[in-house]
GROMACS .gro file of C-alpha atoms in nm:
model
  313
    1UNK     CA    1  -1.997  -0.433   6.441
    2UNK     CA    2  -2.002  -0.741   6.247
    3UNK     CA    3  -2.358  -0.942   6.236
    4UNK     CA    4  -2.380  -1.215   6.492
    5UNK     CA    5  -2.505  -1.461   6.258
    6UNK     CA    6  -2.288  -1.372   5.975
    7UNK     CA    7  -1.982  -1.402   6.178
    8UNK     CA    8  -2.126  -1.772   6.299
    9UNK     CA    9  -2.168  -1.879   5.992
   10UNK     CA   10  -1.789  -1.828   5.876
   11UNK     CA   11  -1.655  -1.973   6.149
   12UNK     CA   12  -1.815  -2.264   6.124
   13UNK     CA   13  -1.718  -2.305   5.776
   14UNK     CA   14  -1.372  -2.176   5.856
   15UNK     CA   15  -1.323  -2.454   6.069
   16UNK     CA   16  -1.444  -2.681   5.868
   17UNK     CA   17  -1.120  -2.862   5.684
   18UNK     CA   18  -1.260  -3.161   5.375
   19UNK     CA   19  -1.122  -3.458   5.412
   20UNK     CA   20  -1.046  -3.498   5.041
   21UNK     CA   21  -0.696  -3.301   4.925
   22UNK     CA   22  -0.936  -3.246   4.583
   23UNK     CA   23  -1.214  -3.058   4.785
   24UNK     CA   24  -0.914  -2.878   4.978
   25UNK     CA   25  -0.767  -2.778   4.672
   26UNK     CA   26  -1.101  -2.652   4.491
   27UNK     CA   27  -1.178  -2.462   4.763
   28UNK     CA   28  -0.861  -2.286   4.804
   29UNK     CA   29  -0.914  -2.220   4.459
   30UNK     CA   30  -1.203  -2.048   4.529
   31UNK     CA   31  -1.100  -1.857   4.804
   32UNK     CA   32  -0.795  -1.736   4.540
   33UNK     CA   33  -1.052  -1.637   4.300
   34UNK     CA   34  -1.242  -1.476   4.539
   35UNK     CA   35  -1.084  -1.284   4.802
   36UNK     CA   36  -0.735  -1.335   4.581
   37UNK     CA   37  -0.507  -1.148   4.399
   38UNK     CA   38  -0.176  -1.189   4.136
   39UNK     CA   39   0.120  -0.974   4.186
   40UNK     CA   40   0.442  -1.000   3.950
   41UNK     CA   41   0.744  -0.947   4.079
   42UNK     CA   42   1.093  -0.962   3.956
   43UNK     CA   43   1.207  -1.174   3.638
   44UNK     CA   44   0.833  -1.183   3.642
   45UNK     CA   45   0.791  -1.454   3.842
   46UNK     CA   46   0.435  -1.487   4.001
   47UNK     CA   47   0.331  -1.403   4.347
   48UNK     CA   48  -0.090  -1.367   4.471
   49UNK     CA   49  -0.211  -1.311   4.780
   50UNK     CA   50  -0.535  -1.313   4.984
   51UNK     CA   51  -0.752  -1.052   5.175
   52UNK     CA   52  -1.005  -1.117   5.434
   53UNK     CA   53  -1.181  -0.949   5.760
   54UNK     CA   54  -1.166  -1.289   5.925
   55UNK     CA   55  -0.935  -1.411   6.135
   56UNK     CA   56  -1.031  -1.743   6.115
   57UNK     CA   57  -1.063  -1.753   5.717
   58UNK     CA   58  -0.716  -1.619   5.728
   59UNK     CA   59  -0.612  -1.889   5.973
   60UNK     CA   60  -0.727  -2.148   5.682
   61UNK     CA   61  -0.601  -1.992   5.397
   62UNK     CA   62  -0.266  -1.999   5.594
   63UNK     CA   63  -0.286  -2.375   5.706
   64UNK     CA   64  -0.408  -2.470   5.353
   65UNK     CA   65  -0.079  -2.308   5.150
   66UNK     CA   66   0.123  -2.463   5.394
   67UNK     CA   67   0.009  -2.830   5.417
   68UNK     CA   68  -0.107  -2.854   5.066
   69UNK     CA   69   0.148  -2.703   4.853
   70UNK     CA   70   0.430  -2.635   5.134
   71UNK     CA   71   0.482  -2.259   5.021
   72UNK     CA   72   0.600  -1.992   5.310
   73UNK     CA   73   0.347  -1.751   5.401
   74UNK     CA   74   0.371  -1.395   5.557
   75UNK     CA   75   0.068  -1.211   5.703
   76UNK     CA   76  -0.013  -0.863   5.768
   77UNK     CA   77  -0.316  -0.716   5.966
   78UNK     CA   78  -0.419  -0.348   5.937
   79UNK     CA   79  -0.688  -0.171   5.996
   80UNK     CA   80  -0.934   0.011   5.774
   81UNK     CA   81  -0.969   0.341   5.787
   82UNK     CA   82  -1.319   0.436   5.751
   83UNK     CA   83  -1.386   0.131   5.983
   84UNK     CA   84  -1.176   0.158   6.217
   85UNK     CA   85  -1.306  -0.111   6.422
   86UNK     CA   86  -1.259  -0.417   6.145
   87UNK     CA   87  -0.926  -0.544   6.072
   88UNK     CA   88  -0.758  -0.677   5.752
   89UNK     CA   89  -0.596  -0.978   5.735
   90UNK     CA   90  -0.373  -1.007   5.421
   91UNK     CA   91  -0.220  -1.325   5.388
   92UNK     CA   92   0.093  -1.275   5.126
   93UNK     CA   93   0.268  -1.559   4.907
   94UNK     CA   94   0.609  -1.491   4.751
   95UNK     CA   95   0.689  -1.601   4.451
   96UNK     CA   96   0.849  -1.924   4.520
   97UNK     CA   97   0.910  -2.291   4.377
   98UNK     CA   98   0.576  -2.448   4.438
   99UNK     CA   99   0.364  -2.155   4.399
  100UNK     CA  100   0.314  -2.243   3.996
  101UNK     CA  101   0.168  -2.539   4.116
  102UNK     CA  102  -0.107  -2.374   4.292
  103UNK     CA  103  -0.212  -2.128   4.043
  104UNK     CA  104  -0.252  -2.399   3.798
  105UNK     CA  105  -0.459  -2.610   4.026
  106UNK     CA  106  -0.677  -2.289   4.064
  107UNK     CA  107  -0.712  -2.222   3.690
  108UNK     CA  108  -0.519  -1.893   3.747
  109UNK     CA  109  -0.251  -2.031   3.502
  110UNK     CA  110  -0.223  -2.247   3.195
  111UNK     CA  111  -0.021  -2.586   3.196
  112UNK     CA  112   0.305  -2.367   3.050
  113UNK     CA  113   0.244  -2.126   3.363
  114UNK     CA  114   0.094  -1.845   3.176
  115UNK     CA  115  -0.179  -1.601   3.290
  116UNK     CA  116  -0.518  -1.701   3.241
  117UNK     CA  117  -0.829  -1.535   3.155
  118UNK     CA  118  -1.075  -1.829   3.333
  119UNK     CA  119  -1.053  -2.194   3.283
  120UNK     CA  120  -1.290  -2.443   3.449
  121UNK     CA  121  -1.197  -2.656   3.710
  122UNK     CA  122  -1.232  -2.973   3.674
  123UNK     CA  123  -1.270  -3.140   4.007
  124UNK     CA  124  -1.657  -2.941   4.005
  125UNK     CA  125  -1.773  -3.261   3.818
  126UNK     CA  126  -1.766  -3.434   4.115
  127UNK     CA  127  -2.029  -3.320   4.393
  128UNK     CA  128  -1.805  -3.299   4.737
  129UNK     CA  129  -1.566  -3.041   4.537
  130UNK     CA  130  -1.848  -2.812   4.401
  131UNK     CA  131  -2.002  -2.755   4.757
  132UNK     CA  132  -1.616  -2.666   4.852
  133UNK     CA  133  -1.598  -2.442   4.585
  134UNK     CA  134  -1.919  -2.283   4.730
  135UNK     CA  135  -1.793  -2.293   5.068
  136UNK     CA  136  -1.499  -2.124   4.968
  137UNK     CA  137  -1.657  -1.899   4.774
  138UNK     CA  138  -1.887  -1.764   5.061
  139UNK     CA  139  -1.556  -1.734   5.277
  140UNK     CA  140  -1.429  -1.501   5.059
  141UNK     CA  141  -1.669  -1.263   4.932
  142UNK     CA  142  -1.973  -1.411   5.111
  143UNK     CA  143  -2.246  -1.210   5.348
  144UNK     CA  144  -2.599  -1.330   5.532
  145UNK     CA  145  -2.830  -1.140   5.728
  146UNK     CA  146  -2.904  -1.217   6.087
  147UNK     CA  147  -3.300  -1.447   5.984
  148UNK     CA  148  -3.429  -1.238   6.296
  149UNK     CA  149  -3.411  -0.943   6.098
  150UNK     CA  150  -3.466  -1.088   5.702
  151UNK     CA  151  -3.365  -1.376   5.411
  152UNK     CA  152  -3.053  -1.206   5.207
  153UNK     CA  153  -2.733  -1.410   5.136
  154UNK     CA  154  -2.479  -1.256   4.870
  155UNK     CA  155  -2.189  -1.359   4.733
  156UNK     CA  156  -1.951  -1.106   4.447
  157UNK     CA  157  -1.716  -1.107   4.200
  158UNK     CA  158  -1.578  -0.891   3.949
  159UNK     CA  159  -1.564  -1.148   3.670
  160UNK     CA  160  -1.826  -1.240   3.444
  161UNK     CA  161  -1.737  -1.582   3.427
  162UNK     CA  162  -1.733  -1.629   3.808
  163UNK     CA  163  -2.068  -1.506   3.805
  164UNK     CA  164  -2.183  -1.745   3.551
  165UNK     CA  165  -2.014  -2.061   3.727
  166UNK     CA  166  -2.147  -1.964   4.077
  167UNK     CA  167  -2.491  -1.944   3.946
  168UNK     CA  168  -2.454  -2.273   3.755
  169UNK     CA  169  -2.364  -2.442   4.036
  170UNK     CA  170  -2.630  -2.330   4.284
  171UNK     CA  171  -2.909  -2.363   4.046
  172UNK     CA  172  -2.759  -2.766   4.017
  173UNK     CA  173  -2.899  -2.795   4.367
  174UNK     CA  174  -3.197  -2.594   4.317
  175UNK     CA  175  -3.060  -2.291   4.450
  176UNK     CA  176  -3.181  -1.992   4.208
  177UNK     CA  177  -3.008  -1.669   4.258
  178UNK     CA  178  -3.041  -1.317   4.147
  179UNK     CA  179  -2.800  -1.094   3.993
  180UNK     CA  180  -2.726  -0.704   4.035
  181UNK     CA  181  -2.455  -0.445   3.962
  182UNK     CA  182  -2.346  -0.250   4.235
  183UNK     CA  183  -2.070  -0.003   4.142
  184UNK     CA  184  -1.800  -0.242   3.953
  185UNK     CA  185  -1.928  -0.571   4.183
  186UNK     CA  186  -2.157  -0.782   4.044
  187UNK     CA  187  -2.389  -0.933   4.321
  188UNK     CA  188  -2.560  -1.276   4.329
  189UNK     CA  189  -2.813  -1.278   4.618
  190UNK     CA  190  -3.043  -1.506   4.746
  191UNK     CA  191  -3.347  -1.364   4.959
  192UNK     CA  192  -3.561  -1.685   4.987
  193UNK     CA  193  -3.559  -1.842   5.314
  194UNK     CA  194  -3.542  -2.171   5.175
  195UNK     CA  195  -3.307  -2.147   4.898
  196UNK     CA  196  -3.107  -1.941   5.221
  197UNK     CA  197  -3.125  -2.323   5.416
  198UNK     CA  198  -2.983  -2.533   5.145
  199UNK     CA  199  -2.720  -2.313   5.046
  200UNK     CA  200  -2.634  -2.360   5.372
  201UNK     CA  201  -2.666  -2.695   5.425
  202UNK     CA  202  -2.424  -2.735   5.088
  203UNK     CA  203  -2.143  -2.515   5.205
  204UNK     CA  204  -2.194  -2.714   5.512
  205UNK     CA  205  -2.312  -2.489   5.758
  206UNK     CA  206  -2.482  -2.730   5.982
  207UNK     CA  207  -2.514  -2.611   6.303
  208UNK     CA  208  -2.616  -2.224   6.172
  209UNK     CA  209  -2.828  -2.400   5.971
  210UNK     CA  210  -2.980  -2.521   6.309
  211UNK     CA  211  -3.023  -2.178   6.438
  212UNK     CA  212  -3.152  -2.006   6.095
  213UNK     CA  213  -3.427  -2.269   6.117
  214UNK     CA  214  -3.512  -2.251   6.480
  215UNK     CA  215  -3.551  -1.854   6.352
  216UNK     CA  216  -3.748  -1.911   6.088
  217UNK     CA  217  -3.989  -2.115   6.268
  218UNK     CA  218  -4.023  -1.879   6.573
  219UNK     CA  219  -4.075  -1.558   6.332
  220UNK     CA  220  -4.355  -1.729   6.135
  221UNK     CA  221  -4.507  -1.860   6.476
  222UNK     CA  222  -4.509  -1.564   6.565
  223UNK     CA  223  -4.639  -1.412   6.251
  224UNK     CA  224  -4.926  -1.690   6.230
  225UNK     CA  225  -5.046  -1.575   6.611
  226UNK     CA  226  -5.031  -1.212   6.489
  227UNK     CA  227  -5.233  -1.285   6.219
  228UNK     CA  228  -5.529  -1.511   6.442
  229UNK     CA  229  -5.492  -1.210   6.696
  230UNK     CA  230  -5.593  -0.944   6.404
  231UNK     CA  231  -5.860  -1.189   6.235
  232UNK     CA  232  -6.014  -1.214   6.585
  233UNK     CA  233  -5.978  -0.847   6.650
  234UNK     CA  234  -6.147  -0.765   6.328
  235UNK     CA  235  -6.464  -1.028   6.426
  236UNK     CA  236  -6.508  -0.881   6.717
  237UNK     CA  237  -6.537  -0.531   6.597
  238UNK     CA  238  -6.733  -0.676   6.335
  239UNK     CA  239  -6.997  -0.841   6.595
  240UNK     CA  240  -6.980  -0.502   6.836
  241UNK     CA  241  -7.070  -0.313   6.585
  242UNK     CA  242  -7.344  -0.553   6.442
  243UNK     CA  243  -7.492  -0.599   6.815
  244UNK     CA  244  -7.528  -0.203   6.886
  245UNK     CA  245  -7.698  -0.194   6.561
  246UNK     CA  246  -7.937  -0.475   6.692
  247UNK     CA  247  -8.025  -0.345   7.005
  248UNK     CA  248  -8.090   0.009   6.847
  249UNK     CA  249  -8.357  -0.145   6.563
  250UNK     CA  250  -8.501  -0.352   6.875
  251UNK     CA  251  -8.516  -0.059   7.102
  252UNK     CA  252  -8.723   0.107   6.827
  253UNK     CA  253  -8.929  -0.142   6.809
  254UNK     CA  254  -8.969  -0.180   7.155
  255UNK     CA  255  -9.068   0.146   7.202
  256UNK     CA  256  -9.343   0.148   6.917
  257UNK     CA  257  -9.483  -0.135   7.064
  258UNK     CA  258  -9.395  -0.421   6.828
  259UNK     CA  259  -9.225  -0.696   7.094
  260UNK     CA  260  -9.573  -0.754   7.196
  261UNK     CA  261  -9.702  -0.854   6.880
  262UNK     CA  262  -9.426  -1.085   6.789
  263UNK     CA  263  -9.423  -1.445   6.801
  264UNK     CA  264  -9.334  -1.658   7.084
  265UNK     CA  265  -8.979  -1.723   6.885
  266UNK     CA  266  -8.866  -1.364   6.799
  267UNK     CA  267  -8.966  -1.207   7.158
  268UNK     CA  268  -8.725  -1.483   7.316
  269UNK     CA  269  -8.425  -1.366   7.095
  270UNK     CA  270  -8.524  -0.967   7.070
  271UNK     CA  271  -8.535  -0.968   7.487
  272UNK     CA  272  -8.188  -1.177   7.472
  273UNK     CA  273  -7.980  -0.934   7.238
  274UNK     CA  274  -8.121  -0.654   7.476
  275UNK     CA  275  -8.054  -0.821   7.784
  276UNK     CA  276  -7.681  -0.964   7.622
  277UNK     CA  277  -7.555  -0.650   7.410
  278UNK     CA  278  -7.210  -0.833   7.392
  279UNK     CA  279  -7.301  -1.153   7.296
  280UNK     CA  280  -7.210  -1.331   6.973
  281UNK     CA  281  -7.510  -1.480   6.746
  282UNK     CA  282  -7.341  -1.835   6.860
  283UNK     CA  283  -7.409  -1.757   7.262
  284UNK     CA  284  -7.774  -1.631   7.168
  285UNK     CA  285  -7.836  -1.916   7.041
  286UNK     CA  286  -7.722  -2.134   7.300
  287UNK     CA  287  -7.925  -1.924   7.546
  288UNK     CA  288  -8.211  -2.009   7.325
  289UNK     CA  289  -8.522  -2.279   7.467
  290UNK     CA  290  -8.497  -2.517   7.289
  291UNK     CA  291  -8.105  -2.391   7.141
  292UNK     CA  292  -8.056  -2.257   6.796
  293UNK     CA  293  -7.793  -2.290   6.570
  294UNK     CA  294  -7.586  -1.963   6.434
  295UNK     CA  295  -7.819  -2.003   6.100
  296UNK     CA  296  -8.124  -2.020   6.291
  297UNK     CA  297  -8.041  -1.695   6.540
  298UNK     CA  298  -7.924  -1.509   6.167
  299UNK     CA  299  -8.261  -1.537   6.030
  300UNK     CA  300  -8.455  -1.438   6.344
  301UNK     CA  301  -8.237  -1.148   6.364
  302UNK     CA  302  -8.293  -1.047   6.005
  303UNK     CA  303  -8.658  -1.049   6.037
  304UNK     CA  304  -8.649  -0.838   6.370
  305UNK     CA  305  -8.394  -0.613   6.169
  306UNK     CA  306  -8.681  -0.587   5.844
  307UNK     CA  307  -8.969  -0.588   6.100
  308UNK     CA  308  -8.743  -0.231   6.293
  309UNK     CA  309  -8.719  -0.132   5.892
  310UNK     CA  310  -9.090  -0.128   5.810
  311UNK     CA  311  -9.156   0.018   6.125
  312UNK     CA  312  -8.873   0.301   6.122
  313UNK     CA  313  -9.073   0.390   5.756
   0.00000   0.00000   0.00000
């Protein structure tokens, strides 16, 4: 079952169409370098064609062919078959007058219609196209966990070069990512919660931006009231454990006799900690007459703790 949050997060940016043809174009480009592949048919003209497990990325990629370049589409939907529950979209283009067009525009061909290995696009000089080539990007190989359980984001690619540019352009709005091979994929991930956030808010994401936030801020709530509730729950141990050493040293000395022969001062807070076992050095001292501060009950308490010593000797 697909993640909650990761499915949110690609239909927002499914649905979200740029204004500009460029950024429309760059980030079809993307998606074609991404989630795209080349067939050659025939005479061997050029065909490509795009897989996704999103019905509304394949919805896009289907509007975007058609109002951009005009080219006929045909889409299939299968299942796979160690997941049988997730379905493949697989959006086909034939080869067809118009189609050269768009493989230039997305660097897939030269100017004489050729294959190419990787040429840069140039509509990422401008800002608005490289956060659609992100966007598109993400749509097609893209994955984030749910924040409630942890901070990953991943994109992949196959290419080295793709893997270059992607990590380029996130690092040009402070994005650093890290890089690792799994099988024949090579993985650029992001696991910082905040680097997380403004890759989202660059590719867009807005609203699940919104939610990863409210998230983020409940979890380390959360995590800051866990960690008062321990710190507390280690004092008090602490301050049990220190009070039933008191009242055993002053029970000794009660019993040898030596209350009586303390001063006014030291009987008042020895027949206290007996009579208040539980009480911190803080309430003592309140209960004092006149009060005493913590520092003032600390140092009575040490000399009724040396004055149990010598006597315990």
């Amino acid at each position: 079952m697909a993640d909650a949050f990761y499915t949110q997060v690609k239909d927002e940016l499914a649905h979200l169409m740029p204004a500009e043809q460029c950024c429309r174009r760059t980030e079809l480009a993307a998606l074609l370098r991404a989630c795209g592949r080349i067939s050659i048919g025939g005479a061997g003209r050029l065909g490509c064609s795009f897989t996704t497990d999103h019905a509304p990325v394949a919805r896009k990629i289907l509007r975007m062919v058609k109002s951009e370049f005009g080219l006929t589409t045909r889409l299939l939907v299968a299942r796979r078959r160690r997941l049988r529950k997730n379905l493949v979209y697989l959006v086909r283009v034939p080869p067809q007058p118009g189609l050269a067009e768009l493989l230039q525009a997305s660097g897939v061909t030269d100017g004489e219609g050729n294959l190419s290995d990787w040429s840069d696009l140039k509509a990422l000089e401008q800002d608005h196209c490289r956060r659609s080539y992100l966007r598109g990007t993400f749509l097609g190989t893209g994955w984030v966990a749910s924040p409630e359980r942890q901070h990953h984001l991943e994109m992949t690619t196959t290419a080295t070069e793709a893997a270059d540019e992607l990590g380029q352009l996130l690092f040009r709005y402070g994005i650093p990512v890290r890089m690792a091979y799994r099988k024949d994929v090579m993985v650029l991930y992001i696991k910082d919660g905040n680097h997380i956030a403004k890759f989202l808010n660059v590719a867009g994401a807005h609203q699940s931006l919104m939610h990863f936030e409210d998230v983020r801020a409940m979890k380390e709530m959360k995590n800051l009231v866990n960690r008062q509730v321990n710190a507390e729950t280690a004092n008090l141990g602490k301050t049990v454990e220190a009070s039933a050493r008191q009242v055993a040293a002053l029970e000794r000395l009660q019993a040898g006799g030596g209350l009586e022969r303390l001063n006014e001062g030291l009987q008042e807070l020895a027949t206290l900690r007996l009579n208040h076992p539980d009480a911190s050095l803080k309430e003592l001292g309140e209960m004092c007459h006149p009060p005493l501060g913590k520092s003032g009950v600390n140092h009575r308490m040490r000399l009724l703790m040396n004055l149990a010593g010598d006597l315990s000797e």
